[in-house]
Coordinates of C-alpha atoms in Angstrom, one line a residue:
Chain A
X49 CA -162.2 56.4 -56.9
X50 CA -161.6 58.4 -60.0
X51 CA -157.6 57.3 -60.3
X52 CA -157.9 55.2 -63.7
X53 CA -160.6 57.8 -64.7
X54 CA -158.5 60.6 -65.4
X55 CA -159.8 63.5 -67.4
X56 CA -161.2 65.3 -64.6
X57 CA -158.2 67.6 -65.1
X58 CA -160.7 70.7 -65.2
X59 CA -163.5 72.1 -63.3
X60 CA -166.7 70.8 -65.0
X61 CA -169.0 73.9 -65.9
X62 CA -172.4 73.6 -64.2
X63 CA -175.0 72.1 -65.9
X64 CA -177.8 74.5 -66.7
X65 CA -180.5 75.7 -64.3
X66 CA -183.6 73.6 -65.9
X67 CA -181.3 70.6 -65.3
X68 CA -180.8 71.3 -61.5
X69 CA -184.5 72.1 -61.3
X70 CA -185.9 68.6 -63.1
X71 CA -186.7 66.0 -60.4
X72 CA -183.9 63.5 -60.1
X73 CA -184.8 60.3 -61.8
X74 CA -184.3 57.3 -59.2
X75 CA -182.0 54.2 -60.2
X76 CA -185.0 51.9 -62.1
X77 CA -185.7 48.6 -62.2
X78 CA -184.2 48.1 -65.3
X79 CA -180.9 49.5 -64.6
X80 CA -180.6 47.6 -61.0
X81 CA -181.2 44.3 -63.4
X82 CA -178.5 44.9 -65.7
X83 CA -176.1 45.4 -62.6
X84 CA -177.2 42.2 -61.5
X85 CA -177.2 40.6 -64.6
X86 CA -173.7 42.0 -65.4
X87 CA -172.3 41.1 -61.4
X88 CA -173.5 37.4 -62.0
X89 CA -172.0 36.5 -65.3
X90 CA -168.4 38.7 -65.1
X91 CA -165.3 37.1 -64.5
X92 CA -164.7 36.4 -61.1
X93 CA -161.4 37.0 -59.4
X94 CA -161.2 33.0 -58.7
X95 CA -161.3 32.1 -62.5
X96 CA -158.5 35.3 -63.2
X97 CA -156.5 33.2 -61.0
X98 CA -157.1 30.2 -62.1
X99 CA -156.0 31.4 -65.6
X100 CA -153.3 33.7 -64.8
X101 CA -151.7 30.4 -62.4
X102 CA -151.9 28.4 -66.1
X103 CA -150.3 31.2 -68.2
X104 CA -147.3 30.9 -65.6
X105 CA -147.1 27.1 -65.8
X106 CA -147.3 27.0 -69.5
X107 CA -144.6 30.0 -69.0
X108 CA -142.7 27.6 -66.8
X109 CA -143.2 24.9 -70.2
X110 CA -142.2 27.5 -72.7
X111 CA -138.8 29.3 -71.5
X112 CA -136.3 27.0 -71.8
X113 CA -137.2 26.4 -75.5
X114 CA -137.4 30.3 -75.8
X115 CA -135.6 32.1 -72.8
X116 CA -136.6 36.0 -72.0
X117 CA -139.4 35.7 -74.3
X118 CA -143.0 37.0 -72.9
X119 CA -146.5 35.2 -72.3
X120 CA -149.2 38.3 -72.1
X121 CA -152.5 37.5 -71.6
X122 CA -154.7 39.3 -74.2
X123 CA -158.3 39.2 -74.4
X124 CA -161.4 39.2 -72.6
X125 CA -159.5 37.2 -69.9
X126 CA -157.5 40.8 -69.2
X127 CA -159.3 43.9 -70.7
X128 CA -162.4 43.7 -67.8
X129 CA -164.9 42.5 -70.9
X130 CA -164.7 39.0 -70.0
X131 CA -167.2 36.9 -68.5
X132 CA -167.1 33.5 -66.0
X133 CA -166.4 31.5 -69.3
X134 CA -163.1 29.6 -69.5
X135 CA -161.0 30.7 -72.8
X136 CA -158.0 32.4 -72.5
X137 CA -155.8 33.8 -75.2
X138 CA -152.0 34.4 -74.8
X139 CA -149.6 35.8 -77.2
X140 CA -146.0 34.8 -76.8
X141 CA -143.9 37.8 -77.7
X142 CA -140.3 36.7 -78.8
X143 CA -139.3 40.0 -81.2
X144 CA -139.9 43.6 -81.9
X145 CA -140.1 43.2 -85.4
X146 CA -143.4 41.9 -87.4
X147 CA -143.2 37.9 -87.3
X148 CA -143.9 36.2 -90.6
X149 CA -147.4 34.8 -89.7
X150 CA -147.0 32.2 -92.9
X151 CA -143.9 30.8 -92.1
X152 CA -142.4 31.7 -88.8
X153 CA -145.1 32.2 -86.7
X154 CA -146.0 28.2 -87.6
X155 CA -142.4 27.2 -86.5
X156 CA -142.4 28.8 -83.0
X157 CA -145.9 27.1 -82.4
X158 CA -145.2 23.7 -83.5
X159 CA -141.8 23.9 -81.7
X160 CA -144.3 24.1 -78.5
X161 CA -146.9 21.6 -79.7
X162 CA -143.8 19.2 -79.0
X163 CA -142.5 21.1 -76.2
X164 CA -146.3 20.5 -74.0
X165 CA -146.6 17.3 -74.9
X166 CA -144.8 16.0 -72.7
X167 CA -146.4 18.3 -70.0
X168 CA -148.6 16.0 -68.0
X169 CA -150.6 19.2 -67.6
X170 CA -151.4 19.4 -71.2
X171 CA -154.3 17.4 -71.9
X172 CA -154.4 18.0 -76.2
X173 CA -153.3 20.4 -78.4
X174 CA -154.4 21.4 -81.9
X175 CA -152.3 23.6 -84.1
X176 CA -154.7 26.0 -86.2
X177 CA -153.6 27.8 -89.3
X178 CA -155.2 30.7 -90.1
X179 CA -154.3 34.3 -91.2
X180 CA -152.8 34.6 -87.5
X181 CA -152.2 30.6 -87.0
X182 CA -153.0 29.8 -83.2
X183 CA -152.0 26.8 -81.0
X184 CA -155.5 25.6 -79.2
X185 CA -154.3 23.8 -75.8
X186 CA -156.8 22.4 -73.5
X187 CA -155.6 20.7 -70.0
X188 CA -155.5 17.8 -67.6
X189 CA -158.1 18.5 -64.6
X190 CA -157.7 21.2 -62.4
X191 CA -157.6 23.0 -65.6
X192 CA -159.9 20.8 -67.8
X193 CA -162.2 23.8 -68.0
X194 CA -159.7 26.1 -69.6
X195 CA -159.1 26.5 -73.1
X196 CA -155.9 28.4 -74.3
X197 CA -155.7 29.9 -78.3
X198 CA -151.8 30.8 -78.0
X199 CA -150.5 32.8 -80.9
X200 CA -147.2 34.2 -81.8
X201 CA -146.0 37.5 -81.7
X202 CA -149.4 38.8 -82.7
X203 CA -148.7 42.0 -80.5
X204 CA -151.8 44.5 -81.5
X205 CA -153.5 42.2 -79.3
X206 CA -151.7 43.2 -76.4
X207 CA -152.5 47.0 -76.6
X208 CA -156.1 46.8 -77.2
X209 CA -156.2 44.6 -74.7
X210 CA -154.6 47.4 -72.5
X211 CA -156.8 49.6 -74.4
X212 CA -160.1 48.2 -73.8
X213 CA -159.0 47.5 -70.1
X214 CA -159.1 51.6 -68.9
X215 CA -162.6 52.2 -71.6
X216 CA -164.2 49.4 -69.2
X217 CA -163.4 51.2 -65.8
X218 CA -163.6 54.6 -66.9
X219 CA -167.2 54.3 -66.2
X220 CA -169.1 51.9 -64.1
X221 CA -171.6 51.9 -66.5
X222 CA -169.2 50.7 -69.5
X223 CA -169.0 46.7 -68.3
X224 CA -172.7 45.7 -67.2
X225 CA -173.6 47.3 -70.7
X226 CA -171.6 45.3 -72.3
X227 CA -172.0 42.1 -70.4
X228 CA -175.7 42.6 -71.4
X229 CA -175.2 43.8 -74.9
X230 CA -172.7 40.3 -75.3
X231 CA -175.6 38.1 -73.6
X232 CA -178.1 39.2 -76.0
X233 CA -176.3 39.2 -79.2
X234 CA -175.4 35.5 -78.1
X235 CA -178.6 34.6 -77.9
X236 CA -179.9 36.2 -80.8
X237 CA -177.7 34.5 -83.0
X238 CA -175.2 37.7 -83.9
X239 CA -172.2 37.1 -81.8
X240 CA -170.4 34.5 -84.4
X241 CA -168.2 35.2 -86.8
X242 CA -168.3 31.6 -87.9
X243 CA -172.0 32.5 -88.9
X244 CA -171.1 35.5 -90.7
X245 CA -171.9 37.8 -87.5
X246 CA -170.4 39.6 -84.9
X247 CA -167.4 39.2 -82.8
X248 CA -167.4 40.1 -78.8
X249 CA -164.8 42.8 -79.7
X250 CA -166.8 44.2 -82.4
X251 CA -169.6 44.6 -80.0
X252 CA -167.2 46.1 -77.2
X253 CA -166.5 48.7 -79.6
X254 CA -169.6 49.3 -80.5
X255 CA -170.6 50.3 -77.2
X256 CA -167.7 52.0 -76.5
X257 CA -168.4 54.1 -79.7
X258 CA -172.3 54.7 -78.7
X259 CA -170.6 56.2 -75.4
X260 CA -168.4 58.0 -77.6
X261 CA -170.7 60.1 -79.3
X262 CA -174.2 58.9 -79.4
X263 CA -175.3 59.2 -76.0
X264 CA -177.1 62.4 -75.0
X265 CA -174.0 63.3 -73.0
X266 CA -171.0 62.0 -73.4
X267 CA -169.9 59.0 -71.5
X268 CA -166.4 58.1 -72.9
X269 CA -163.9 60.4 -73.9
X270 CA -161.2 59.2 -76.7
X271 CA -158.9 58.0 -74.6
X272 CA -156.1 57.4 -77.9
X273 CA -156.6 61.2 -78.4
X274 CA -156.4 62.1 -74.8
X275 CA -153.3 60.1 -74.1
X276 CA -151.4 59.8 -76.9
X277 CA -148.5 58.8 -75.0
X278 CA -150.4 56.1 -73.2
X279 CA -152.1 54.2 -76.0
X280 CA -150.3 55.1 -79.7
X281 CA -149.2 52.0 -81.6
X282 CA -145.6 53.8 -80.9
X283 CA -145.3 52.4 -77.4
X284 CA -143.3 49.2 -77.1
X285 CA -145.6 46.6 -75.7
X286 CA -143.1 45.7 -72.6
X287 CA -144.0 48.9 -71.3
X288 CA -147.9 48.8 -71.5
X289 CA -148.9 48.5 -67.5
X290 CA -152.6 48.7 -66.9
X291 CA -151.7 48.7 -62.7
X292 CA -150.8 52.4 -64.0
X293 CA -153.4 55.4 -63.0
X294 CA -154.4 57.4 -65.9
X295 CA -152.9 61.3 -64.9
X296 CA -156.1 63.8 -64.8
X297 CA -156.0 65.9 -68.4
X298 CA -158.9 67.7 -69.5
X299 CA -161.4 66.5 -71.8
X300 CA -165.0 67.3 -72.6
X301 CA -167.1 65.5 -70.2
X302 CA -169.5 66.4 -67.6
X303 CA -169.8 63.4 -65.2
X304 CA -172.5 65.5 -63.5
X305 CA -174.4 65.9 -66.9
X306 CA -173.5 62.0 -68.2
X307 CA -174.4 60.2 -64.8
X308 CA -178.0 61.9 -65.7
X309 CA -178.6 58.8 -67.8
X310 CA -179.0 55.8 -65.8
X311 CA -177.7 52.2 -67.0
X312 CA -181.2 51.5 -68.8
X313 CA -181.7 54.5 -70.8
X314 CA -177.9 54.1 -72.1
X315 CA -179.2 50.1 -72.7
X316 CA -182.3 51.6 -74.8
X317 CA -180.3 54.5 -76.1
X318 CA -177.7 51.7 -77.6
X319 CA -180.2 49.4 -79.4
X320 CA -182.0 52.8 -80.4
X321 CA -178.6 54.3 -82.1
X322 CA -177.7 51.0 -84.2
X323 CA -181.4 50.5 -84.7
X324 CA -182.6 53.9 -86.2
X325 CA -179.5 56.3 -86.2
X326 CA -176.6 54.6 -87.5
X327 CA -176.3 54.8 -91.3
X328 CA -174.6 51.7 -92.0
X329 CA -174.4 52.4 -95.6
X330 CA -172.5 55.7 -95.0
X331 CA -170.7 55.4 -91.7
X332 CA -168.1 53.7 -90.3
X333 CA -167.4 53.4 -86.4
X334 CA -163.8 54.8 -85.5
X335 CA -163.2 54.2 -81.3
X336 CA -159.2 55.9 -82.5
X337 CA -161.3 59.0 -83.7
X338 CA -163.9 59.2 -80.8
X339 CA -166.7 59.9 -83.8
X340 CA -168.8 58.5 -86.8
X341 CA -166.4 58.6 -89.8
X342 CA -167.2 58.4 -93.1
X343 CA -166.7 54.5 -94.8
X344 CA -165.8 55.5 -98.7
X345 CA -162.8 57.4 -96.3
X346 CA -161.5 54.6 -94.3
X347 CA -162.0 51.8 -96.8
X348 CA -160.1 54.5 -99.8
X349 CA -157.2 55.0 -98.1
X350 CA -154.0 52.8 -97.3
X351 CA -153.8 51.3 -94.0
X352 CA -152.4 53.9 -92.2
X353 CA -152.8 55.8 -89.5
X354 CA -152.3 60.1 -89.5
X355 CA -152.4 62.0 -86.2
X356 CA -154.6 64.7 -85.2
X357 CA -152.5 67.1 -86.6
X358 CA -152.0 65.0 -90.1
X359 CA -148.3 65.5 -90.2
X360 CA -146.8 62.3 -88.7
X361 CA -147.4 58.7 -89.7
X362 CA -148.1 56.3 -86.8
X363 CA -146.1 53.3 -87.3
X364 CA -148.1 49.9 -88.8
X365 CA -150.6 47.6 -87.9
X366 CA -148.8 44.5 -85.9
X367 CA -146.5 46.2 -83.5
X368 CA -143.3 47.5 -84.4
X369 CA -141.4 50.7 -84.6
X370 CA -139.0 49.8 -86.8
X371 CA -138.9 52.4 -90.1
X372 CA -138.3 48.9 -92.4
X373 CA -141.9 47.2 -91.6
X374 CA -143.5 50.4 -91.9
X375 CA -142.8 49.9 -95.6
X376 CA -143.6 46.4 -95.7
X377 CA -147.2 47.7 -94.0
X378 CA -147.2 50.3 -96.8
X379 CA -146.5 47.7 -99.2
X380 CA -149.1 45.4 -98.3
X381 CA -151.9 48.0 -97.5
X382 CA -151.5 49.4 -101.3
X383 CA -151.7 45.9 -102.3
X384 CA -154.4 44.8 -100.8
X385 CA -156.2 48.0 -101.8
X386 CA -155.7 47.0 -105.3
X387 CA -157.7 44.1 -105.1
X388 CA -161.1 44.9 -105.2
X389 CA -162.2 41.6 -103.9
X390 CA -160.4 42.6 -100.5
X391 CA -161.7 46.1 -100.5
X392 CA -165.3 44.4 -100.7
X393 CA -164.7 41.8 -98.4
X394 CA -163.3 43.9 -95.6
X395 CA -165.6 47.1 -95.6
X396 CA -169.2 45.5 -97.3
X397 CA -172.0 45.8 -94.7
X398 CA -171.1 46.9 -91.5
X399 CA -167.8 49.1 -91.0
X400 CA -165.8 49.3 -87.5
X401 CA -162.0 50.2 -87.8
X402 CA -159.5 48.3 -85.2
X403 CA -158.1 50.9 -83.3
X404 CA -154.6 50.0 -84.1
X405 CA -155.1 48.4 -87.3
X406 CA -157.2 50.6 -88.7
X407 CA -158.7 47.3 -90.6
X408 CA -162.4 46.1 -90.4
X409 CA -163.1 44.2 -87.7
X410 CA -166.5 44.0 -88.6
X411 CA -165.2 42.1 -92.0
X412 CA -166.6 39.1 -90.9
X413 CA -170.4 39.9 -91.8
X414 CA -170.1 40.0 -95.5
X415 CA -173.6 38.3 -96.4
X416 CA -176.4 40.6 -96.7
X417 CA -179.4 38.7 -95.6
X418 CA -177.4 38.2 -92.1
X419 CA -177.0 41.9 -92.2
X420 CA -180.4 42.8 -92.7
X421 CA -181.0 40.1 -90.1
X422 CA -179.2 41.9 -87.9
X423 CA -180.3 45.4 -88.4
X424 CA -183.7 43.9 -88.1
X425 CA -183.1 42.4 -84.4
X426 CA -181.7 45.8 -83.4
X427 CA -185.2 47.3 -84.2
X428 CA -187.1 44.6 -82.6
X429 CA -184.9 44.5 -79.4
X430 CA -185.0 48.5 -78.9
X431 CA -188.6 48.5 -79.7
X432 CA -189.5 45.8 -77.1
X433 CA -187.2 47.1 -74.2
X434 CA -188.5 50.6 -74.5
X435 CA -192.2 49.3 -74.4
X436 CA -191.8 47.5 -71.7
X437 CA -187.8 47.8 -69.8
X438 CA -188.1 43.6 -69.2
X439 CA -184.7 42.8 -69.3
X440 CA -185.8 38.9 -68.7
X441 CA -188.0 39.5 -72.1
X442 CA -185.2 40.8 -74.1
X443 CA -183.2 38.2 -72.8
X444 CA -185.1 35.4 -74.1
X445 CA -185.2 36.0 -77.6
X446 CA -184.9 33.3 -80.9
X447 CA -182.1 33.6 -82.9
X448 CA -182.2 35.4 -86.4
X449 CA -183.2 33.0 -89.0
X450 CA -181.1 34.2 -91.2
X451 CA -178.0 32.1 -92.0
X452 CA -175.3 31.7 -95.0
X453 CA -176.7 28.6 -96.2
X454 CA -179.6 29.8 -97.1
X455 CA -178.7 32.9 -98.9
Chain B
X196 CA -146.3 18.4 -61.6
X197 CA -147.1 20.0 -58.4
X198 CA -143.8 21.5 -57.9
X199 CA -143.5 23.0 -61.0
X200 CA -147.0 24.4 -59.9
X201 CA -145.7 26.2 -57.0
X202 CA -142.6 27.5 -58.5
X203 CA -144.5 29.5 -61.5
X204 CA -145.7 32.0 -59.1
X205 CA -142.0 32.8 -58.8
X206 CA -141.3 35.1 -62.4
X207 CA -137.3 34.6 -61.7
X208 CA -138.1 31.0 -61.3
X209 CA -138.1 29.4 -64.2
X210 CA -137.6 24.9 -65.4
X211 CA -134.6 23.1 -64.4
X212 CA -133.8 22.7 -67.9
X213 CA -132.7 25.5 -70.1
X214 CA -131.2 24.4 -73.7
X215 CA -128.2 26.3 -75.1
X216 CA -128.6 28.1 -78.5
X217 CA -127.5 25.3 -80.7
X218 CA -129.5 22.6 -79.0
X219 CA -132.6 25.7 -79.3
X220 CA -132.1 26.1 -83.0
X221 CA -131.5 22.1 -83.5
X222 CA -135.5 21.7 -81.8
X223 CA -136.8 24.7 -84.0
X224 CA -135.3 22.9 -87.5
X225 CA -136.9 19.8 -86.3
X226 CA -140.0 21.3 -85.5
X227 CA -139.9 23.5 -88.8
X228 CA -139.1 20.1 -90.8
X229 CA -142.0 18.2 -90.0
X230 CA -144.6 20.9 -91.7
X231 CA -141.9 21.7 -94.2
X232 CA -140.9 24.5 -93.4
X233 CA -137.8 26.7 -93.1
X234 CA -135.9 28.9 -90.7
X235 CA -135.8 32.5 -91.8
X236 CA -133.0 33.9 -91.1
X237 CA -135.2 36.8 -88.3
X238 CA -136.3 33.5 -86.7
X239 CA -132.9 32.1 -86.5
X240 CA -131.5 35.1 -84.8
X241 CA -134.3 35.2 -82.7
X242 CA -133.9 31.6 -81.3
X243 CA -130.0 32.3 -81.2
X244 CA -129.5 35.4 -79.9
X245 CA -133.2 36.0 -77.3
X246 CA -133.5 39.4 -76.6
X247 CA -135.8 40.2 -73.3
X248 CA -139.8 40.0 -73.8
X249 CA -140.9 38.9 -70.2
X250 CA -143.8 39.7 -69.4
X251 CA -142.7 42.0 -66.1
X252 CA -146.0 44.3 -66.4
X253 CA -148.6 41.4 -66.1
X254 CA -146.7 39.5 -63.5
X255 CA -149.7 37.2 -62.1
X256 CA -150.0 38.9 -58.6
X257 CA -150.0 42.3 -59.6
X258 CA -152.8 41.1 -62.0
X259 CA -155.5 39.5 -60.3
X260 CA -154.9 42.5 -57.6
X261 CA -155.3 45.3 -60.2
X262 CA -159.1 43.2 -61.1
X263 CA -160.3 43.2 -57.5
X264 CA -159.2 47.3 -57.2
X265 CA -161.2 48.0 -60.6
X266 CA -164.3 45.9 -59.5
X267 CA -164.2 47.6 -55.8
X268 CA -163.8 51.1 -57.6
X269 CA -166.7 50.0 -59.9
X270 CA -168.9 49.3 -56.8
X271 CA -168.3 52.5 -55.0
X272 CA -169.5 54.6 -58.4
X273 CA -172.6 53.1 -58.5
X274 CA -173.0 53.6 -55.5
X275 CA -172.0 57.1 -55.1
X276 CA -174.7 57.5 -58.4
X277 CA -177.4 55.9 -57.0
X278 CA -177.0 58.0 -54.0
X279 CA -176.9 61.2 -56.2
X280 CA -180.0 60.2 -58.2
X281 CA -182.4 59.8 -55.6

């Protein structure tokens, strides 16, 4: 059962003799709820294949305008986050190199806005421009449930998405965490970037970084640092397989010592870490580093990423190899870092650095009352669970009253 | 359609129709021309000369069955903890 574990490479060390000796803490209440919770709301195998049956017709739509080119599914739909609700989002790769998002990027969509419509399939489609301009789809009944963002060529979203699929089944702990942490921060208010909060991926790394480093033993290892090969922004994304079992290597965790801590402790543990030990004015939250990083250091420097050893530069946010857009990445990090109205934007308030990126994908919570909001609902929530381990309680909770009109 | 249905499952399957490159880069201009916009010269040889992206790692099948071995995996590890915490 340990195949997409790896890591257990080495003979663990035993854990010390006061820990054999200290009665063996049954599986709580608590941590039998979150199970629950987590096996009732995750995405079912019937709604993956409901999804993955319309990525192929829309596939089926799509190749004769553009032959050979790919339709990944990226996203909680794929990276074992995503829960029973019905959006899917596909990125249609066409080219190695960085597509112009301005320009480019709108031509290929809008040449498949008039492609699907005359799909019977396709019920309506809305092209959305943004800083990565997406194509919202939504369909004709089987499928009227189903809402597809499609973007071009946006390929970082394929390997986090292979990424974030082997954090969520290296432990069996890692998913009902999240689908609880998701649930609540939903219901709170804080999982909207609209509203100047939160984005499910932001909280997925959060949670991934409080099994990182701020459990009391590890839970995660870095799995960027451990398999270089496996998940550097080097690897071409045609290649990125997650049927593939992670090969054993060593790292530094104990699974005797880390399954100590049940599901409900690392539930308390996580609201206690961003409630009371997280200095968000100092730290930033770096999954590609496996640690707390310092935020005047991320937010100083180019976006660019140096290996372990500090001698070779990784190649550039969105995708490619190529030596010509790792100036162009260059170019437009050192521009964007002279504009201090970007450098506040991105890195004010809370600080969590893609993995691949290395931008903020926290950028989104810029307004400070929200953030104090926040902060505020972390102390509440880890106060109130401790008290009393009620899941049901801490999942019927107001949301913050904070909000950007107001401010 | 429902044929078209069935037929997706089959990767090496793909429409009746296929355009040729010029009809290809004829649709993109349109397409590009109604928002005003142009046709880089990268997009152009894209459209012209495709080079292979298919999505051969995520075929559907090999998808939903990697899912239902991660959720079985995640089953047995509780279970296997529960049994070691009591």
């Amino acid at each position: 059962t340990d195949e997409y574990r790896g890591g257990r490479g080495m003979a663990s060390p035993s854990p010390p003799a006061e820990l054999l000796s200290e009665p063996l803490s049954r599986m709580d209440v608590l941590s039998e709820k979150i199970w629950d919770y987590h096996n009732k709301v995750s995405q079912t195998d019937e709604m993956l294949q409901r999804k993955l049956h319309l990525r192929d017709m829309l596939y089926t739509a799509i190749s004769p305008v553009f032959p050979l080119s790919g339709l990944y599914v990226v996203g909680s739909s794929l990276n074992g986050f995503g829960n029973n609700s019905s959006d899917m989002d596909l990125c249609l790769m066409i080219t190695n190199k960085d597509l112009d998002q301005k320009n480019d990027a709108v031509v290929v969509l809008n040449l498949i806005l008039s492609t699907l419509q005359y799909e019977k399939f396709v019920a309506t489609q809305k092209l959305i421009l943004a800083k990565v301009p997406i194509l919202r789809i939504k369909f004709a009944a089987p499928f009227d449930d189903i809402t597809v963002d499609l973007n071009a060529n946006n390929s970082v979203a394929i390997r986090n998405t292979h990424l974030l699929c082997y954090y969520s089944s290296y432990d069996w702990r890692v998913r009902p965490l999240v689908s609880v942490v998701k649930e609540w921060a939903k219901r709170k208010g804080i999982n909207d970037a609209n509203k100047s909060s939160f984005t499910s991926y932001s909280l997925v790394l959060m949670v991934i970084h409080y099994l990182q480093c701020g459990t009391p033993a590890k839970v995660l290892p870095n799995l960027q640092q451990s398999y270089p090969n496996r998940f550097s922004n080097r690897v071409d994304v045609r290649t990125l397989n997650v049927t593939m079992p992670l090969e054993a290597v060593p790292d530094d965790i104990d699974p005797i010592l880390s399954e100590k801590t049940t599901l409900g402790e690392l539930l308390i543990g996580f609201l206690d870490y961003y409630a009371n030990e997280f200095n968000y004015d100092r730290d930033a939250i770096s999954i590609r580093q496996g640690r707390k990083v310092e935020r005047a250091a991320l937010a100083a420097r180019p976006k660019m990423h140096l290996n372990s050893e500090g001698d070779k530069e990784t190649p550039p946010p969105s995708s490619s190899a190529s030596t010509s857009s790792l100036h162009n990445a260059m170019g437009s990090a050192a521009q964007a870092m002279a504009n201090p109205h970007f450098w506040r934007s991105q890195w004010r308030c809370v600080c969590i650095e893609e993995p691949f990126t290395n931008s903020n994908t926290a950028h989104s919570i810029y307004d400070e009352m929200v953030f104090g909001a926040i902060k505020e609902a972390f102390r509440e929530a880890h106060g109130e669970l401790q008290h009393n381990h009620d899941l049901d309680r801490l999942l019927d909770c107001e949301p913050i009253k904070a909000s950007t009109t107001n401010t | 359609s429902e044929t078209d249905e069935a037929a997706s499952y089959d990767p090496f399957i793909r429409s009746k129709v296929e355009y040729d490159a010029s009809t290809r880069l004829l649709m993109a201009e349109n397409a590009a021309s109604t928002r005003r916009l142009m046709i880089s010269p990268m997009l152009k040889e894209i459209i012209v000369n495709p080079e292979n992206f298919y999505h051969d790692c995520q075929q559907s099948f090999k998808m939903t069955e990697n899912a239902n071995r991660r959720r079985q995996m995640s089953y047995n590890t509780k279970r296997e903890a529960y049994i070691q915490l009591r």
